[in-house]
């Protein structure tokens, strides 16, 4: 009766404990068993599905193992076991699934990867997110020549093998919040890498070979509090568009120094260096990054003493976050014709806000307890958001009543505002 069946979707069959016999459905190409939360057994006949391309079993919490016959699925391209939290091993001959392209094992109890996996020459995605029983990757992973995406987020993998340098097609490596303690020196040989995420790991240094990754576009190291310095080779990353090197709130570590070569990052558009309190100065070359559009330096101390002429070179900025800074004054921003958003919240020493460009749309300066003056804002025809809560010394905001695009205005606890201002904005 089901001889022509090509797709079987049993998603959310919450009372299903075992799959049916598949012997009479030889033409099936897609089998979906997602969220069959009581499913504990897959029938051995699944190996008869020689045309099966996709097998998805996400969130099958009671499933402990798959039958060995699954290795006979020579056409299978996707095997998804996401959050099958009782699965602790893969079939020994999983490498026989010669067409497999995507293997998703997130939040399983997998302890090791079978040696036969080295035969998966077409595999382009290996996802091991949240695998808390897996502590290492095998050295042979470098033989997976088609691998483009390797993700280890939240896993207990401690070491990425040197053989990763052999993965010349690898485009994305995500090991954020994993247990890794170092990036291998060989990573510079993975020439096609475009995105690396190692946020909130115990990595202590960036290998000098990083400069060889000429195609790298995103490098994210937020919360890597043990990293103090960057190698000068970072300046060789000509295509780097986004760099995140923020420290963790309350930590005593973080970046202490940026190399002079930092200014050679000519494609950099987004830079997030939040909470690096020990970074007291930046190299003069920093202000040569004319491509920079989004700069977030929340909780940093290097702005105090920066030459206004140097700062004005960052004229492509569209978004600037300097919250929690300890500076008294800001460099002139009048020439920043692209600037749309400025965040200065809790800059408790800031005395004044200078003239803002006419393109400006959003000013957030809450908790600036020393703020006394803001340059006339009547020319800010595009200003939509103005938040000045708890600016207790602020007396007036000249030009406020002339704003026609304003959508959100907050002046809570600005206890010193003049009656004249209150009358003008009634």
XYZ file of C-alpha atoms in Angstrom:
426
model
C 0.000 0.000 0.000
C 2.896 2.361 0.667
C 5.223 1.153 -2.080
C 5.409 4.619 -3.649
C 5.830 6.528 -0.386
C 8.685 9.026 -0.639
C 8.243 11.185 2.449
C 7.133 10.061 5.914
C 6.689 12.767 8.539
C 5.876 11.512 12.036
C 6.982 14.640 13.836
C 5.433 15.157 17.294
C 3.962 11.635 17.499
C 4.459 11.780 21.232
C 3.192 8.240 21.954
C 5.249 6.476 19.300
C 7.722 4.083 20.968
C 8.992 2.183 17.916
C 9.057 2.831 14.183
C 7.212 0.549 11.773
C 8.872 -1.957 9.473
C 10.197 -0.097 6.410
C 10.605 -3.132 4.159
C 7.663 -2.131 1.951
C 8.698 1.515 1.419
C 11.864 1.204 -0.708
C 11.423 4.563 -2.453
C 11.406 6.713 0.682
C 13.776 9.697 0.468
C 12.885 11.596 3.661
C 12.021 10.276 7.127
C 11.197 12.768 9.892
C 10.800 11.586 13.473
C 11.501 14.863 15.282
C 10.121 15.235 18.808
C 8.871 11.658 19.074
C 9.744 11.915 22.719
C 8.991 8.275 23.636
C 10.628 6.706 20.592
C 13.145 4.134 21.819
C 13.589 1.790 18.849
C 14.207 2.201 15.133
C 13.372 -0.942 13.153
C 16.328 -2.806 11.654
C 14.663 -2.555 8.229
C 15.642 1.110 8.034
C 18.727 -0.176 6.240
C 16.488 -1.153 3.310
C 15.854 2.513 2.482
C 18.546 2.733 -0.176
C 17.108 5.985 -1.563
C 16.823 7.744 1.806
C 18.493 11.171 1.695
C 17.372 12.692 5.007
C 16.839 11.062 8.408
C 15.886 13.549 11.123
C 15.332 12.435 14.718
C 15.691 15.656 16.678
C 14.596 15.581 20.330
C 13.987 11.823 20.523
C 14.902 11.764 24.190
C 14.385 8.033 24.821
C 16.423 6.798 21.880
C 19.648 5.123 23.030
C 21.030 3.698 19.803
C 20.436 3.222 16.115
C 20.508 -0.211 14.462
C 23.749 -1.185 12.719
C 21.792 -1.431 9.482
C 21.793 2.354 9.315
C 25.304 2.097 7.903
C 23.752 0.581 4.759
C 22.081 3.882 3.840
C 24.405 4.636 0.942
C 22.329 7.607 -0.314
C 21.870 9.313 3.071
C 23.063 12.940 3.055
C 21.667 14.219 6.371
C 21.601 12.422 9.729
C 20.234 14.667 12.479
C 20.313 13.402 16.067
C 20.111 16.819 17.721
C 19.313 16.435 21.415
C 18.924 12.665 21.334
C 20.359 12.890 24.807
C 20.673 9.144 25.509
C 22.620 8.238 22.366
C 26.161 7.472 23.538
C 27.736 5.909 20.446
C 27.543 5.772 16.692
C 27.606 2.516 14.748
C 31.179 1.361 14.167
C 30.791 1.375 10.376
C 29.112 4.783 10.069
C 31.833 5.633 7.552
C 30.088 3.336 5.059
C 27.442 6.036 4.518
C 29.490 7.383 1.653
C 27.001 10.118 0.651
C 26.707 11.687 4.113
C 27.113 15.472 4.002
C 25.593 16.658 7.299
C 26.023 14.889 10.643
C 24.370 16.592 13.620
C 25.092 15.120 17.055
C 24.340 18.109 19.286
C 23.722 17.358 22.978
C 24.132 13.620 22.620
C 26.284 11.528 24.989
C 28.743 10.605 22.262
C 32.127 9.839 23.865
C 34.227 9.137 20.771
C 33.942 9.438 17.014
C 34.352 6.062 15.240
C 37.527 5.717 13.168
C 35.438 4.794 10.131
C 34.244 8.404 9.973
C 37.470 9.310 8.217
C 35.908 7.675 5.153
C 33.155 10.348 5.002
C 34.777 12.233 2.152
C 31.628 14.252 1.350
C 30.869 15.406 4.912
C 30.676 19.220 4.992
C 28.948 19.783 8.368
C 29.917 18.131 11.658
C 27.961 19.551 14.581
C 28.936 18.521 18.118
C 27.374 21.373 20.082
C 26.802 20.578 23.738
C 28.462 17.139 23.595
C 29.447 17.029 27.264
C 30.887 13.499 27.146
C 33.261 14.182 24.246
C 36.683 15.444 25.383
C 38.782 15.254 22.233
C 38.669 15.177 18.480
C 40.666 12.461 16.707
C 43.774 13.458 14.779
C 42.287 11.911 11.627
C 39.688 14.693 11.444
C 42.123 16.408 9.114
C 41.326 13.788 6.478
C 37.699 14.968 6.140
C 38.558 16.911 3.028
C 35.074 18.319 2.307
C 34.407 19.625 5.839
C 33.277 23.268 5.704
C 31.571 23.746 9.055
C 32.860 22.357 12.373
C 30.902 23.393 15.446
C 31.759 22.493 19.054
C 29.773 25.075 21.025
C 29.413 24.192 24.687
C 31.197 20.865 24.276
C 33.869 19.467 26.604
C 36.393 19.102 23.782
C 39.664 20.419 25.203
C 41.937 20.279 22.193
C 41.608 20.915 18.496
C 44.163 18.657 16.768
C 46.972 20.074 14.632
C 45.539 18.187 11.678
C 42.870 20.895 11.382
C 45.353 22.652 9.150
C 44.656 20.001 6.521
C 41.015 21.070 6.282
C 41.545 23.368 3.332
C 37.797 23.678 2.681
C 36.898 24.602 6.269
C 34.969 27.882 6.266
C 33.532 28.101 9.777
C 34.870 26.962 13.168
C 32.659 27.538 16.196
C 33.992 26.458 19.599
C 32.428 29.143 21.787
C 31.860 28.181 25.440
C 33.685 24.901 24.843
C 36.553 23.534 26.963
C 39.308 24.238 24.439
C 42.399 25.898 25.882
C 44.295 26.777 22.698
C 44.024 27.295 18.979
C 46.520 25.041 17.169
C 49.369 26.738 15.349
C 48.400 24.837 12.203
C 45.126 26.768 11.970
C 46.892 29.183 9.648
C 46.984 26.457 7.006
C 43.182 26.221 6.838
C 43.274 28.888 4.141
C 39.536 29.087 3.479
C 38.504 29.870 7.056
C 36.179 32.861 7.054
C 34.661 32.719 10.552
C 36.166 31.688 13.893
C 34.154 31.824 17.131
C 35.967 30.914 20.362
C 34.081 33.199 22.766
C 34.189 32.418 26.493
C 36.944 29.823 26.348
C 40.204 29.513 28.297
C 42.385 30.320 25.287
C 45.449 32.279 26.441
C 46.950 33.427 23.165
C 46.269 33.894 19.491
C 48.808 31.952 17.397
C 51.050 33.965 15.121
C 49.880 31.839 12.195
C 46.485 33.582 12.352
C 47.892 36.143 9.931
C 47.926 33.512 7.189
C 44.111 33.365 7.125
C 43.744 35.912 4.343
C 40.038 35.144 3.854
C 39.052 35.455 7.526
C 36.072 37.811 7.876
C 34.878 37.309 11.482
C 37.070 36.567 14.506
C 35.143 36.439 17.788
C 36.946 36.109 21.143
C 34.511 37.731 23.586
C 35.111 36.603 27.149
C 38.580 35.149 26.435
C 39.895 36.948 29.495
C 43.304 35.248 29.492
C 44.352 36.810 26.179
C 46.518 39.864 26.906
C 48.118 40.595 23.539
C 47.650 40.010 19.838
C 50.453 38.970 17.497
C 51.540 41.610 15.017
C 50.508 39.219 12.252
C 46.874 40.148 12.897
C 47.473 43.136 10.653
C 47.740 40.746 7.699
C 44.018 39.917 7.880
C 43.041 42.082 4.926
C 39.462 40.790 4.758
C 38.656 40.889 8.479
C 35.353 42.762 8.810
C 34.405 41.963 12.429
C 36.569 41.510 15.525
C 35.135 40.886 19.002
C 37.599 40.935 21.900
C 35.429 42.034 24.811
C 36.277 40.922 28.342
C 33.788 39.577 30.894
C 32.120 41.956 33.330
C 33.977 41.979 36.648
C 37.069 40.134 35.396
C 40.572 41.442 36.076
C 42.003 40.288 32.760
C 41.522 41.321 29.174
C 43.562 42.899 26.417
C 46.412 45.134 27.620
C 47.896 46.201 24.321
C 47.134 46.275 20.617
C 50.000 45.974 18.104
C 50.925 48.842 15.792
C 49.911 46.619 12.877
C 46.296 46.883 14.071
C 45.835 49.855 11.789
C 46.422 47.620 8.773
C 42.974 46.034 9.215
C 41.658 48.069 6.321
C 38.424 46.067 5.873
C 37.390 46.188 9.557
C 33.835 47.497 9.935
C 32.795 46.206 13.379
C 35.075 46.266 16.439
C 33.874 45.238 19.904
C 36.470 45.736 22.659
C 34.152 46.115 25.642
C 35.310 45.940 29.281
C 39.041 45.790 28.561
C 39.841 48.027 31.522
C 43.594 47.352 31.301
C 43.776 48.676 27.748
C 44.882 52.228 28.600
C 46.111 53.347 25.186
C 45.699 52.326 21.572
C 48.390 52.633 18.891
C 48.280 55.684 16.643
C 47.597 53.364 13.713
C 44.224 52.529 15.304
C 42.814 55.744 13.879
C 43.805 54.760 10.350
C 40.968 52.205 10.220
C 38.782 54.478 8.129
C 36.425 51.603 7.262
C 35.179 51.264 10.860
C 31.391 51.655 11.128
C 30.555 50.158 14.522
C 32.862 50.683 17.519
C 31.876 49.402 20.953
C 34.341 50.274 23.725
C 31.988 49.947 26.676
C 33.920 50.156 29.965
C 37.264 50.996 28.359
C 39.693 53.661 29.583
C 41.769 54.493 26.522
C 39.641 57.371 25.216
C 40.882 59.835 27.833
C 43.736 61.769 26.276
C 43.043 60.729 22.685
C 43.867 63.538 20.269
C 40.680 64.918 18.735
C 42.276 65.144 15.302
C 43.172 61.464 15.429
C 39.697 60.443 16.542
C 38.122 62.447 13.724
C 39.780 60.087 11.234
C 37.203 57.442 12.187
C 34.703 59.389 10.137
C 32.872 56.341 8.762
C 31.444 55.486 12.175
C 27.693 54.875 12.241
C 27.422 53.488 15.751
C 29.593 54.374 18.765
C 29.285 52.867 22.259
C 31.449 54.434 24.970
C 29.276 53.559 27.973
C 30.885 53.274 31.419
C 33.878 55.323 30.349
C 35.923 57.355 32.842
C 36.582 60.362 30.581
C 35.564 63.972 31.261
C 35.159 65.183 27.685
C 34.477 63.801 24.234
C 36.348 64.634 21.028
C 34.368 66.655 18.514
C 31.872 64.540 16.594
C 30.541 67.233 14.261
C 32.415 65.852 11.244
C 31.073 62.310 11.695
C 28.475 62.681 8.974
C 27.456 58.984 9.043
C 27.062 58.684 12.810
C 23.546 57.557 13.788
C 23.843 56.231 17.352
C 25.892 57.270 20.387
C 25.767 55.449 23.735
C 27.313 57.166 26.773
C 25.355 55.613 29.628
C 26.992 55.727 33.073
C 29.933 57.834 31.988
C 29.883 59.318 35.470
C 32.700 61.854 34.886
C 31.422 63.206 31.582
C 30.764 66.962 31.871
C 29.443 67.821 28.415
C 28.323 66.383 25.087
C 29.703 68.246 22.058
C 27.945 69.140 18.820
C 26.488 66.120 17.063
C 26.201 65.614 13.269
C 22.890 66.397 11.607
C 22.492 62.733 10.556
C 22.155 61.704 14.198
C 19.207 59.458 15.237
C 19.778 58.103 18.758
C 21.506 59.427 21.896
C 21.561 57.280 25.038
C 23.293 58.974 27.985
C 21.562 57.572 31.051
C 23.249 57.819 34.443
C 25.768 60.488 33.434
C 25.659 62.010 36.906
C 28.200 64.790 36.197
C 26.714 65.852 32.850
C 25.922 69.569 32.862
C 25.612 70.659 29.228
C 24.613 69.306 25.846
C 25.371 71.287 22.703
C 22.268 72.710 20.991
C 20.430 69.820 19.314
C 17.862 71.821 17.333
C 19.571 70.840 14.034
C 19.093 67.103 14.657
C 16.094 66.721 12.372
C 16.379 62.923 12.298
C 16.744 62.350 16.052
C 14.281 59.631 17.113
C 15.524 58.547 20.555
C 16.846 60.669 23.412
C 17.461 58.981 26.770
C 18.908 61.105 29.554
C 17.624 59.352 32.683
C 19.425 60.121 35.957
C 21.512 62.985 34.599
C 21.083 64.788 37.896
C 23.197 67.869 37.114
C 21.683 68.545 33.699
C 19.851 71.878 33.664
C 18.782 72.360 30.039
C 18.713 70.631 26.645
C 18.815 73.459 24.149
C 16.768 72.901 21.009
C 14.791 69.988 22.415
C 11.451 71.598 21.612
C 12.391 71.892 17.909
C 12.815 68.177 17.306
C 10.139 66.897 14.935
C 11.204 63.240 14.494
C 11.536 62.422 18.174
C 9.721 59.179 19.071
C 11.164 58.388 22.503
C 12.209 60.863 25.186
C 13.141 59.861 28.741
C 14.219 62.368 31.376
C 13.448 60.334 34.497
C 15.229 61.534 37.644
C 16.806 64.524 35.916
C 16.039 66.429 39.099
C 17.865 69.648 38.202
C 16.100 70.445 34.905
C 15.111 74.111 34.657
C 11.501 75.241 34.724
C 12.183 77.007 31.421
C 12.890 73.643 29.714
C 9.852 72.047 31.295
C 7.698 74.871 29.962
C 9.162 74.611 26.429
C 8.386 70.908 26.045
C 4.870 70.950 27.466
